[in-house]
Amino acid sequence: MEYNYGYRIGSASYRLNNLRGFKVKYLGATNYLGSRVKITDTRHNKSVTLSYDYSIGDIVKQAIKYLDDRDIKIEGMFNDERTNEYNLLSLNFGTQLKESE
């Protein structure tokens, strides 16, 4: 694997990847709207809200599919148990979250 970031601390050398993050959050149904999935680009502070796809049945899978359809490949993820949000990580810094941007 190629790395795009490296640094040294004393005699130790570290090679890492600088990654772009996307927060994925479930938004419950309201009196007016059904359940939704919100994906936020943490670098550009832009977001897209999708109707929950019951045929997929999982907010992470739905977000990965949406991002993959935009040619944003997911390289990793983690769950923030404090906020109950998932975070997806990508090496793609060029593609915008929404087409209109």
PDB file of N, CA and C in Angstrom:
ATOM      1  N   MET A   1       0.844  -1.186   0.000  1.00  0.00           N
ATOM      2  CA  MET A   1       0.000   0.000   0.000  1.00  0.00           C
ATOM      3  C   MET A   1       0.884   1.242   0.000  1.00  0.00           C
ATOM      4  N   GLU A   2       0.536   2.178  -0.840  1.00  0.00           N
ATOM      5  CA  GLU A   2       1.251   3.450  -0.857  1.00  0.00           C
ATOM      6  C   GLU A   2       0.641   4.375   0.184  1.00  0.00           C
ATOM      7  N   TYR A   3       1.483   5.172   0.800  1.00  0.00           N
ATOM      8  CA  TYR A   3       1.030   6.115   1.824  1.00  0.00           C
ATOM      9  C   TYR A   3       1.218   7.530   1.319  1.00  0.00           C
ATOM     10  N   ASN A   4       0.340   8.436   1.744  1.00  0.00           N
ATOM     11  CA  ASN A   4       0.432   9.810   1.254  1.00  0.00           C
ATOM     12  C   ASN A   4       0.865  10.798   2.338  1.00  0.00           C
ATOM     13  N   TYR A   5       1.301  10.284   3.484  1.00  0.00           N
ATOM     14  CA  TYR A   5       1.715  11.178   4.561  1.00  0.00           C
ATOM     15  C   TYR A   5       2.737  10.456   5.428  1.00  0.00           C
ATOM     16  N   GLY A   6       3.793  11.147   5.798  1.00  0.00           N
ATOM     17  CA  GLY A   6       4.802  10.551   6.667  1.00  0.00           C
ATOM     18  C   GLY A   6       5.405  11.587   7.587  1.00  0.00           C
ATOM     19  N   TYR A   7       5.879  11.140   8.740  1.00  0.00           N
ATOM     20  CA  TYR A   7       6.555  12.041   9.670  1.00  0.00           C
ATOM     21  C   TYR A   7       7.472  11.246  10.580  1.00  0.00           C
ATOM     22  N   ARG A   8       8.356  11.962  11.263  1.00  0.00           N
ATOM     23  CA  ARG A   8       9.318  11.350  12.176  1.00  0.00           C
ATOM     24  C   ARG A   8       9.155  11.949  13.562  1.00  0.00           C
ATOM     25  N   ILE A   9       9.288  11.098  14.551  1.00  0.00           N
ATOM     26  CA  ILE A   9       9.374  11.527  15.955  1.00  0.00           C
ATOM     27  C   ILE A   9      10.632  10.876  16.506  1.00  0.00           C
ATOM     28  N   GLY A  10      11.643  11.692  16.716  1.00  0.00           N
ATOM     29  CA  GLY A  10      12.934  11.140  17.136  1.00  0.00           C
ATOM     30  C   GLY A  10      13.462  10.213  16.062  1.00  0.00           C
ATOM     31  N   SER A  11      13.778   8.986  16.431  1.00  0.00           N
ATOM     32  CA  SER A  11      14.300   8.028  15.453  1.00  0.00           C
ATOM     33  C   SER A  11      13.199   7.187  14.807  1.00  0.00           C
ATOM     34  N   ALA A  12      11.964   7.332  15.271  1.00  0.00           N
ATOM     35  CA  ALA A  12      10.856   6.546  14.722  1.00  0.00           C
ATOM     36  C   ALA A  12      10.262   7.252  13.502  1.00  0.00           C
ATOM     37  N   SER A  13       9.951   6.456  12.487  1.00  0.00           N
ATOM     38  CA  SER A  13       9.360   6.982  11.259  1.00  0.00           C
ATOM     39  C   SER A  13       7.965   6.383  11.099  1.00  0.00           C
ATOM     40  N   TYR A  14       6.996   7.216  10.721  1.00  0.00           N
ATOM     41  CA  TYR A  14       5.611   6.781  10.559  1.00  0.00           C
ATOM     42  C   TYR A  14       5.125   7.137   9.169  1.00  0.00           C
ATOM     43  N   ARG A  15       4.430   6.193   8.540  1.00  0.00           N
ATOM     44  CA  ARG A  15       3.835   6.424   7.225  1.00  0.00           C
ATOM     45  C   ARG A  15       2.349   6.140   7.347  1.00  0.00           C
ATOM     46  N   LEU A  16       1.564   7.128   6.997  1.00  0.00           N
ATOM     47  CA  LEU A  16       0.111   7.047   7.142  1.00  0.00           C
ATOM     48  C   LEU A  16      -0.567   7.541   5.877  1.00  0.00           C
ATOM     49  N   ASN A  17      -1.853   7.345   5.836  1.00  0.00           N
ATOM     50  CA  ASN A  17      -2.662   7.940   4.767  1.00  0.00           C
ATOM     51  C   ASN A  17      -3.510   9.057   5.353  1.00  0.00           C
ATOM     52  N   ASN A  18      -3.500  10.195   4.681  1.00  0.00           N
ATOM     53  CA  ASN A  18      -4.414  11.276   5.006  1.00  0.00           C
ATOM     54  C   ASN A  18      -5.733  10.922   4.339  1.00  0.00           C
ATOM     55  N   LEU A  19      -6.800  10.823   5.122  1.00  0.00           N
ATOM     56  CA  LEU A  19      -8.078  10.353   4.605  1.00  0.00           C
ATOM     57  C   LEU A  19      -9.167  11.402   4.771  1.00  0.00           C
ATOM     58  N   ARG A  20     -10.119  11.369   3.878  1.00  0.00           N
ATOM     59  CA  ARG A  20     -11.290  12.244   3.919  1.00  0.00           C
ATOM     60  C   ARG A  20     -12.405  11.501   4.652  1.00  0.00           C
ATOM     61  N   GLY A  21     -13.079  12.180   5.573  1.00  0.00           N
ATOM     62  CA  GLY A  21     -14.097  11.530   6.384  1.00  0.00           C
ATOM     63  C   GLY A  21     -15.515  11.909   5.993  1.00  0.00           C
ATOM     64  N   PHE A  22     -16.409  10.949   6.164  1.00  0.00           N
ATOM     65  CA  PHE A  22     -17.841  11.146   5.954  1.00  0.00           C
ATOM     66  C   PHE A  22     -18.577  10.603   7.168  1.00  0.00           C
ATOM     67  N   LYS A  23     -19.323  11.468   7.845  1.00  0.00           N
ATOM     68  CA  LYS A  23     -20.151  11.026   8.965  1.00  0.00           C
ATOM     69  C   LYS A  23     -21.464  10.494   8.420  1.00  0.00           C
ATOM     70  N   VAL A  24     -21.920   9.379   8.974  1.00  0.00           N
ATOM     71  CA  VAL A  24     -23.185   8.763   8.560  1.00  0.00           C
ATOM     72  C   VAL A  24     -24.071   8.658   9.788  1.00  0.00           C
ATOM     73  N   LYS A  25     -25.259   9.241   9.678  1.00  0.00           N
ATOM     74  CA  LYS A  25     -26.155   9.298  10.825  1.00  0.00           C
ATOM     75  C   LYS A  25     -27.573   8.932  10.402  1.00  0.00           C
ATOM     76  N   TYR A  26     -28.251   8.188  11.264  1.00  0.00           N
ATOM     77  CA  TYR A  26     -29.655   7.848  11.044  1.00  0.00           C
ATOM     78  C   TYR A  26     -30.527   8.966  11.585  1.00  0.00           C
ATOM     79  N   LEU A  27     -31.501   9.404  10.789  1.00  0.00           N
ATOM     80  CA  LEU A  27     -32.480  10.397  11.220  1.00  0.00           C
ATOM     81  C   LEU A  27     -33.840   9.710  11.250  1.00  0.00           C
ATOM     82  N   GLY A  28     -34.420   9.626  12.423  1.00  0.00           N
ATOM     83  CA  GLY A  28     -35.697   8.949  12.581  1.00  0.00           C
ATOM     84  C   GLY A  28     -36.841   9.688  11.906  1.00  0.00           C
ATOM     85  N   ALA A  29     -37.925   8.973  11.723  1.00  0.00           N
ATOM     86  CA  ALA A  29     -39.108   9.543  11.086  1.00  0.00           C
ATOM     87  C   ALA A  29     -39.720  10.639  11.955  1.00  0.00           C
ATOM     88  N   THR A  30     -40.326  11.604  11.303  1.00  0.00           N
ATOM     89  CA  THR A  30     -41.054  12.675  11.989  1.00  0.00           C
ATOM     90  C   THR A  30     -42.519  12.589  11.571  1.00  0.00           C
ATOM     91  N   ASN A  31     -43.310  13.557  11.998  1.00  0.00           N
ATOM     92  CA  ASN A  31     -44.715  13.595  11.582  1.00  0.00           C
ATOM     93  C   ASN A  31     -44.860  13.854  10.083  1.00  0.00           C
ATOM     94  N   TYR A  32     -43.807  14.398   9.459  1.00  0.00           N
ATOM     95  CA  TYR A  32     -43.896  14.810   8.063  1.00  0.00           C
ATOM     96  C   TYR A  32     -42.931  14.073   7.135  1.00  0.00           C
ATOM     97  N   LEU A  33     -41.860  13.523   7.683  1.00  0.00           N
ATOM     98  CA  LEU A  33     -40.838  12.874   6.864  1.00  0.00           C
ATOM     99  C   LEU A  33     -40.580  11.461   7.367  1.00  0.00           C
ATOM    100  N   GLY A  34     -40.261  10.570   6.432  1.00  0.00           N
ATOM    101  CA  GLY A  34     -39.891   9.210   6.811  1.00  0.00           C
ATOM    102  C   GLY A  34     -38.462   9.161   7.338  1.00  0.00           C
ATOM    103  N   SER A  35     -38.005   7.976   7.671  1.00  0.00           N
ATOM    104  CA  SER A  35     -36.625   7.788   8.142  1.00  0.00           C
ATOM    105  C   SER A  35     -35.655   8.187   7.042  1.00  0.00           C
ATOM    106  N   ARG A  36     -34.511   8.738   7.459  1.00  0.00           N
ATOM    107  CA  ARG A  36     -33.520   9.238   6.513  1.00  0.00           C
ATOM    108  C   ARG A  36     -32.113   8.871   6.956  1.00  0.00           C
ATOM    109  N   VAL A  37     -31.188   9.007   6.027  1.00  0.00           N
ATOM    110  CA  VAL A  37     -29.767   8.803   6.283  1.00  0.00           C
ATOM    111  C   VAL A  37     -29.062  10.091   5.883  1.00  0.00           C
ATOM    112  N   LYS A  38     -28.271  10.643   6.806  1.00  0.00           N
ATOM    113  CA  LYS A  38     -27.535  11.875   6.518  1.00  0.00           C
ATOM    114  C   LYS A  38     -26.056  11.549   6.401  1.00  0.00           C
ATOM    115  N   ILE A  39     -25.452  11.959   5.280  1.00  0.00           N
ATOM    116  CA  ILE A  39     -24.018  11.781   5.041  1.00  0.00           C
ATOM    117  C   ILE A  39     -23.398  13.167   5.012  1.00  0.00           C
ATOM    118  N   THR A  40     -22.409  13.408   5.874  1.00  0.00           N
ATOM    119  CA  THR A  40     -21.748  14.710   5.953  1.00  0.00           C
ATOM    120  C   THR A  40     -20.279  14.563   5.596  1.00  0.00           C
ATOM    121  N   ASP A  41     -19.827  15.360   4.625  1.00  0.00           N
ATOM    122  CA  ASP A  41     -18.418  15.431   4.259  1.00  0.00           C
ATOM    123  C   ASP A  41     -17.735  16.318   5.299  1.00  0.00           C
ATOM    124  N   THR A  42     -16.923  15.727   6.156  1.00  0.00           N
ATOM    125  CA  THR A  42     -16.327  16.489   7.263  1.00  0.00           C
ATOM    126  C   THR A  42     -15.260  17.470   6.792  1.00  0.00           C
ATOM    127  N   ARG A  43     -14.742  17.293   5.587  1.00  0.00           N
ATOM    128  CA  ARG A  43     -13.734  18.221   5.068  1.00  0.00           C
ATOM    129  C   ARG A  43     -14.376  19.503   4.554  1.00  0.00           C
ATOM    130  N   HIS A  44     -15.458  19.360   3.808  1.00  0.00           N
ATOM    131  CA  HIS A  44     -16.099  20.514   3.180  1.00  0.00           C
ATOM    132  C   HIS A  44     -17.343  20.984   3.930  1.00  0.00           C
ATOM    133  N   ASN A  45     -17.721  20.267   4.982  1.00  0.00           N
ATOM    134  CA  ASN A  45     -18.908  20.588   5.779  1.00  0.00           C
ATOM    135  C   ASN A  45     -20.163  20.694   4.909  1.00  0.00           C
ATOM    136  N   LYS A  46     -20.275  19.759   3.964  1.00  0.00           N
ATOM    137  CA  LYS A  46     -21.450  19.651   3.104  1.00  0.00           C
ATOM    138  C   LYS A  46     -22.135  18.338   3.428  1.00  0.00           C
ATOM    139  N   SER A  47     -23.441  18.295   3.256  1.00  0.00           N
ATOM    140  CA  SER A  47     -24.146  17.057   3.567  1.00  0.00           C
ATOM    141  C   SER A  47     -25.231  16.774   2.537  1.00  0.00           C
ATOM    142  N   VAL A  48     -25.633  15.520   2.511  1.00  0.00           N
ATOM    143  CA  VAL A  48     -26.738  15.067   1.684  1.00  0.00           C
ATOM    144  C   VAL A  48     -27.614  14.191   2.576  1.00  0.00           C
ATOM    145  N   THR A  49     -28.929  14.341   2.432  1.00  0.00           N
ATOM    146  CA  THR A  49     -29.868  13.539   3.200  1.00  0.00           C
ATOM    147  C   THR A  49     -30.655  12.668   2.233  1.00  0.00           C
ATOM    148  N   LEU A  50     -30.627  11.372   2.493  1.00  0.00           N
ATOM    149  CA  LEU A  50     -31.278  10.392   1.633  1.00  0.00           C
ATOM    150  C   LEU A  50     -32.447   9.760   2.370  1.00  0.00           C
ATOM    151  N   SER A  51     -33.477   9.395   1.650  1.00  0.00           N
ATOM    152  CA  SER A  51     -34.541   8.593   2.244  1.00  0.00           C
ATOM    153  C   SER A  51     -33.951   7.231   2.604  1.00  0.00           C
ATOM    154  N   TYR A  52     -34.352   6.714   3.755  1.00  0.00           N
ATOM    155  CA  TYR A  52     -33.861   5.409   4.179  1.00  0.00           C
ATOM    156  C   TYR A  52     -34.308   4.354   3.177  1.00  0.00           C
ATOM    157  N   ASP A  53     -33.370   3.535   2.721  1.00  0.00           N
ATOM    158  CA  ASP A  53     -33.662   2.498   1.728  1.00  0.00           C
ATOM    159  C   ASP A  53     -33.902   1.175   2.458  1.00  0.00           C
ATOM    160  N   TYR A  54     -35.166   0.799   2.580  1.00  0.00           N
ATOM    161  CA  TYR A  54     -35.522  -0.417   3.307  1.00  0.00           C
ATOM    162  C   TYR A  54     -35.057  -1.678   2.588  1.00  0.00           C
ATOM    163  N   SER A  55     -34.828  -1.597   1.276  1.00  0.00           N
ATOM    164  CA  SER A  55     -34.327  -2.768   0.559  1.00  0.00           C
ATOM    165  C   SER A  55     -32.874  -3.065   0.927  1.00  0.00           C
ATOM    166  N   ILE A  56     -32.122  -2.032   1.329  1.00  0.00           N
ATOM    167  CA  ILE A  56     -30.749  -2.223   1.812  1.00  0.00           C
ATOM    168  C   ILE A  56     -30.786  -2.540   3.306  1.00  0.00           C
ATOM    169  N   GLY A  57     -31.540  -1.757   4.066  1.00  0.00           N
ATOM    170  CA  GLY A  57     -31.763  -2.046   5.473  1.00  0.00           C
ATOM    171  C   GLY A  57     -30.616  -1.753   6.413  1.00  0.00           C
ATOM    172  N   ASP A  58     -29.630  -0.963   5.976  1.00  0.00           N
ATOM    173  CA  ASP A  58     -28.460  -0.659   6.806  1.00  0.00           C
ATOM    174  C   ASP A  58     -27.909   0.695   6.365  1.00  0.00           C
ATOM    175  N   ILE A  59     -27.769   1.626   7.312  1.00  0.00           N
ATOM    176  CA  ILE A  59     -27.342   2.979   6.927  1.00  0.00           C
ATOM    177  C   ILE A  59     -25.908   3.013   6.406  1.00  0.00           C
ATOM    178  N   VAL A  60     -25.027   2.176   6.938  1.00  0.00           N
ATOM    179  CA  VAL A  60     -23.637   2.161   6.473  1.00  0.00           C
ATOM    180  C   VAL A  60     -23.579   1.629   5.039  1.00  0.00           C
ATOM    181  N   LYS A  61     -24.267   0.528   4.779  1.00  0.00           N
ATOM    182  CA  LYS A  61     -24.285  -0.020   3.420  1.00  0.00           C
ATOM    183  C   LYS A  61     -24.906   0.967   2.440  1.00  0.00           C
ATOM    184  N   GLN A  62     -25.960   1.661   2.865  1.00  0.00           N
ATOM    185  CA  GLN A  62     -26.599   2.644   2.000  1.00  0.00           C
ATOM    186  C   GLN A  62     -25.641   3.797   1.699  1.00  0.00           C
ATOM    187  N   ALA A  63     -24.928   4.263   2.705  1.00  0.00           N
ATOM    188  CA  ALA A  63     -23.970   5.356   2.501  1.00  0.00           C
ATOM    189  C   ALA A  63     -22.815   4.918   1.602  1.00  0.00           C
ATOM    190  N   ILE A  64     -22.293   3.710   1.828  1.00  0.00           N
ATOM    191  CA  ILE A  64     -21.208   3.206   0.982  1.00  0.00           C
ATOM    192  C   ILE A  64     -21.675   3.105  -0.467  1.00  0.00           C
ATOM    193  N   LYS A  65     -22.884   2.613  -0.693  1.00  0.00           N
ATOM    194  CA  LYS A  65     -23.424   2.517  -2.060  1.00  0.00           C
ATOM    195  C   LYS A  65     -23.553   3.901  -2.689  1.00  0.00           C
ATOM    196  N   TYR A  66     -24.080   4.873  -1.930  1.00  0.00           N
ATOM    197  CA  TYR A  66     -24.219   6.228  -2.464  1.00  0.00           C
ATOM    198  C   TYR A  66     -22.851   6.796  -2.845  1.00  0.00           C
ATOM    199  N   LEU A  67     -21.877   6.653  -1.954  1.00  0.00           N
ATOM    200  CA  LEU A  67     -20.543   7.192  -2.225  1.00  0.00           C
ATOM    201  C   LEU A  67     -19.875   6.458  -3.381  1.00  0.00           C
ATOM    202  N   ASP A  68     -20.034   5.132  -3.439  1.00  0.00           N
ATOM    203  CA  ASP A  68     -19.462   4.357  -4.531  1.00  0.00           C
ATOM    204  C   ASP A  68     -20.067   4.770  -5.872  1.00  0.00           C
ATOM    205  N   ASP A  69     -21.358   5.054  -5.885  1.00  0.00           N
ATOM    206  CA  ASP A  69     -22.012   5.543  -7.104  1.00  0.00           C
ATOM    207  C   ASP A  69     -21.450   6.899  -7.534  1.00  0.00           C
ATOM    208  N   ARG A  70     -20.858   7.634  -6.615  1.00  0.00           N
ATOM    209  CA  ARG A  70     -20.222   8.925  -6.914  1.00  0.00           C
ATOM    210  C   ARG A  70     -18.719   8.746  -7.161  1.00  0.00           C
ATOM    211  N   ASP A  71     -18.263   7.501  -7.270  1.00  0.00           N
ATOM    212  CA  ASP A  71     -16.841   7.157  -7.470  1.00  0.00           C
ATOM    213  C   ASP A  71     -15.968   7.552  -6.278  1.00  0.00           C
ATOM    214  N   ILE A  72     -16.537   7.504  -5.102  1.00  0.00           N
ATOM    215  CA  ILE A  72     -15.784   7.725  -3.863  1.00  0.00           C
ATOM    216  C   ILE A  72     -15.645   6.367  -3.189  1.00  0.00           C
ATOM    217  N   LYS A  73     -14.447   5.792  -3.287  1.00  0.00           N
ATOM    218  CA  LYS A  73     -14.193   4.458  -2.739  1.00  0.00           C
ATOM    219  C   LYS A  73     -13.889   4.574  -1.238  1.00  0.00           C
ATOM    220  N   ILE A  74     -14.523   3.729  -0.452  1.00  0.00           N
ATOM    221  CA  ILE A  74     -14.318   3.736   1.002  1.00  0.00           C
ATOM    222  C   ILE A  74     -13.157   2.812   1.346  1.00  0.00           C
ATOM    223  N   GLU A  75     -12.197   3.336   2.112  1.00  0.00           N
ATOM    224  CA  GLU A  75     -10.994   2.597   2.493  1.00  0.00           C
ATOM    225  C   GLU A  75     -11.067   2.058   3.924  1.00  0.00           C
ATOM    226  N   GLY A  76     -11.938   2.640   4.742  1.00  0.00           N
ATOM    227  CA  GLY A  76     -12.041   2.202   6.134  1.00  0.00           C
ATOM    228  C   GLY A  76     -13.214   2.888   6.808  1.00  0.00           C
ATOM    229  N   MET A  77     -13.450   2.494   8.048  1.00  0.00           N
ATOM    230  CA  MET A  77     -14.562   3.087   8.807  1.00  0.00           C
ATOM    231  C   MET A  77     -14.327   2.910  10.291  1.00  0.00           C
ATOM    232  N   PHE A  78     -15.038   3.714  11.083  1.00  0.00           N
ATOM    233  CA  PHE A  78     -15.088   3.504  12.519  1.00  0.00           C
ATOM    234  C   PHE A  78     -16.424   4.019  13.035  1.00  0.00           C
ATOM    235  N   ASN A  79     -16.793   3.526  14.197  1.00  0.00           N
ATOM    236  CA  ASN A  79     -18.056   3.903  14.819  1.00  0.00           C
ATOM    237  C   ASN A  79     -17.766   4.770  16.033  1.00  0.00           C
ATOM    238  N   ASP A  80     -18.392   5.933  16.105  1.00  0.00           N
ATOM    239  CA  ASP A  80     -18.286   6.789  17.284  1.00  0.00           C
ATOM    240  C   ASP A  80     -19.442   6.427  18.216  1.00  0.00           C
ATOM    241  N   GLU A  81     -19.166   5.604  19.204  1.00  0.00           N
ATOM    242  CA  GLU A  81     -20.222   5.124  20.105  1.00  0.00           C
ATOM    243  C   GLU A  81     -20.798   6.238  20.975  1.00  0.00           C
ATOM    244  N   ARG A  82     -20.039   7.309  21.143  1.00  0.00           N
ATOM    245  CA  ARG A  82     -20.515   8.443  21.937  1.00  0.00           C
ATOM    246  C   ARG A  82     -21.662   9.167  21.250  1.00  0.00           C
ATOM    247  N   THR A  83     -21.547   9.347  19.930  1.00  0.00           N
ATOM    248  CA  THR A  83     -22.572  10.072  19.167  1.00  0.00           C
ATOM    249  C   THR A  83     -23.460   9.132  18.354  1.00  0.00           C
ATOM    250  N   ASN A  84     -23.142   7.841  18.360  1.00  0.00           N
ATOM    251  CA  ASN A  84     -23.871   6.839  17.587  1.00  0.00           C
ATOM    252  C   ASN A  84     -23.860   7.158  16.090  1.00  0.00           C
ATOM    253  N   GLU A  85     -22.704   7.619  15.618  1.00  0.00           N
ATOM    254  CA  GLU A  85     -22.506   7.917  14.203  1.00  0.00           C
ATOM    255  C   GLU A  85     -21.389   7.032  13.667  1.00  0.00           C
ATOM    256  N   TYR A  86     -21.496   6.694  12.393  1.00  0.00           N
ATOM    257  CA  TYR A  86     -20.437   5.956  11.716  1.00  0.00           C
ATOM    258  C   TYR A  86     -19.607   6.955  10.928  1.00  0.00           C
ATOM    259  N   ASN A  87     -18.355   6.647  10.742  1.00  0.00           N
ATOM    260  CA  ASN A  87     -17.456   7.490   9.974  1.00  0.00           C
ATOM    261  C   ASN A  87     -16.788   6.640   8.918  1.00  0.00           C
ATOM    262  N   LEU A  88     -16.985   7.018   7.661  1.00  0.00           N
ATOM    263  CA  LEU A  88     -16.376   6.327   6.538  1.00  0.00           C
ATOM    264  C   LEU A  88     -15.184   7.132   6.063  1.00  0.00           C
ATOM    265  N   LEU A  89     -14.134   6.452   5.613  1.00  0.00           N
ATOM    266  CA  LEU A  89     -12.879   7.101   5.248  1.00  0.00           C
ATOM    267  C   LEU A  89     -12.512   6.775   3.805  1.00  0.00           C
ATOM    268  N   SER A  90     -12.052   7.799   3.079  1.00  0.00           N
ATOM    269  CA  SER A  90     -11.713   7.636   1.671  1.00  0.00           C
ATOM    270  C   SER A  90     -10.435   8.395   1.334  1.00  0.00           C
ATOM    271  N   LEU A  91      -9.723   7.902   0.332  1.00  0.00           N
ATOM    272  CA  LEU A  91      -8.553   8.610  -0.205  1.00  0.00           C
ATOM    273  C   LEU A  91      -8.965   9.639  -1.256  1.00  0.00           C
ATOM    274  N   ASN A  92     -10.218   9.640  -1.675  1.00  0.00           N
ATOM    275  CA  ASN A  92     -10.720  10.530  -2.722  1.00  0.00           C
ATOM    276  C   ASN A  92     -11.012  11.911  -2.119  1.00  0.00           C
ATOM    277  N   PHE A  93     -10.218  12.895  -2.510  1.00  0.00           N
ATOM    278  CA  PHE A  93     -10.425  14.267  -2.045  1.00  0.00           C
ATOM    279  C   PHE A  93     -11.041  15.151  -3.125  1.00  0.00           C
ATOM    280  N   GLY A  94     -11.208  14.627  -4.328  1.00  0.00           N
ATOM    281  CA  GLY A  94     -11.639  15.463  -5.434  1.00  0.00           C
ATOM    282  C   GLY A  94     -13.137  15.467  -5.718  1.00  0.00           C
ATOM    283  N   THR A  95     -13.790  14.331  -5.564  1.00  0.00           N
ATOM    284  CA  THR A  95     -15.184  14.229  -5.947  1.00  0.00           C
ATOM    285  C   THR A  95     -16.079  14.847  -4.888  1.00  0.00           C
ATOM    286  N   GLN A  96     -17.000  15.709  -5.324  1.00  0.00           N
ATOM    287  CA  GLN A  96     -17.929  16.350  -4.404  1.00  0.00           C
ATOM    288  C   GLN A  96     -19.017  15.371  -3.977  1.00  0.00           C
ATOM    289  N   LEU A  97     -19.599  15.637  -2.817  1.00  0.00           N
ATOM    290  CA  LEU A  97     -20.634  14.776  -2.252  1.00  0.00           C
ATOM    291  C   LEU A  97     -21.912  14.790  -3.098  1.00  0.00           C
ATOM    292  N   LYS A  98     -22.250  15.979  -3.619  1.00  0.00           N
ATOM    293  CA  LYS A  98     -23.442  16.142  -4.455  1.00  0.00           C
ATOM    294  C   LYS A  98     -23.031  16.605  -5.836  1.00  0.00           C
ATOM    295  N   GLU A  99     -23.811  16.236  -6.850  1.00  0.00           N
ATOM    296  CA  GLU A  99     -23.493  16.630  -8.216  1.00  0.00           C
ATOM    297  C   GLU A  99     -23.532  18.136  -8.429  1.00  0.00           C
ATOM    298  N   SER A 100     -24.411  18.831  -7.756  1.00  0.00           N
ATOM    299  CA  SER A 100     -24.600  20.262  -7.989  1.00  0.00           C
ATOM    300  C   SER A 100     -23.486  21.123  -7.395  1.00  0.00           C
ATOM    301  N   GLU A 101     -22.550  20.519  -6.677  1.00  0.00           N
ATOM    302  CA  GLU A 101     -21.495  21.308  -6.038  1.00  0.00           C
ATOM    303  C   GLU A 101     -20.271  21.439  -6.924  1.00  0.00           C
TER     304      GLU A 101
END
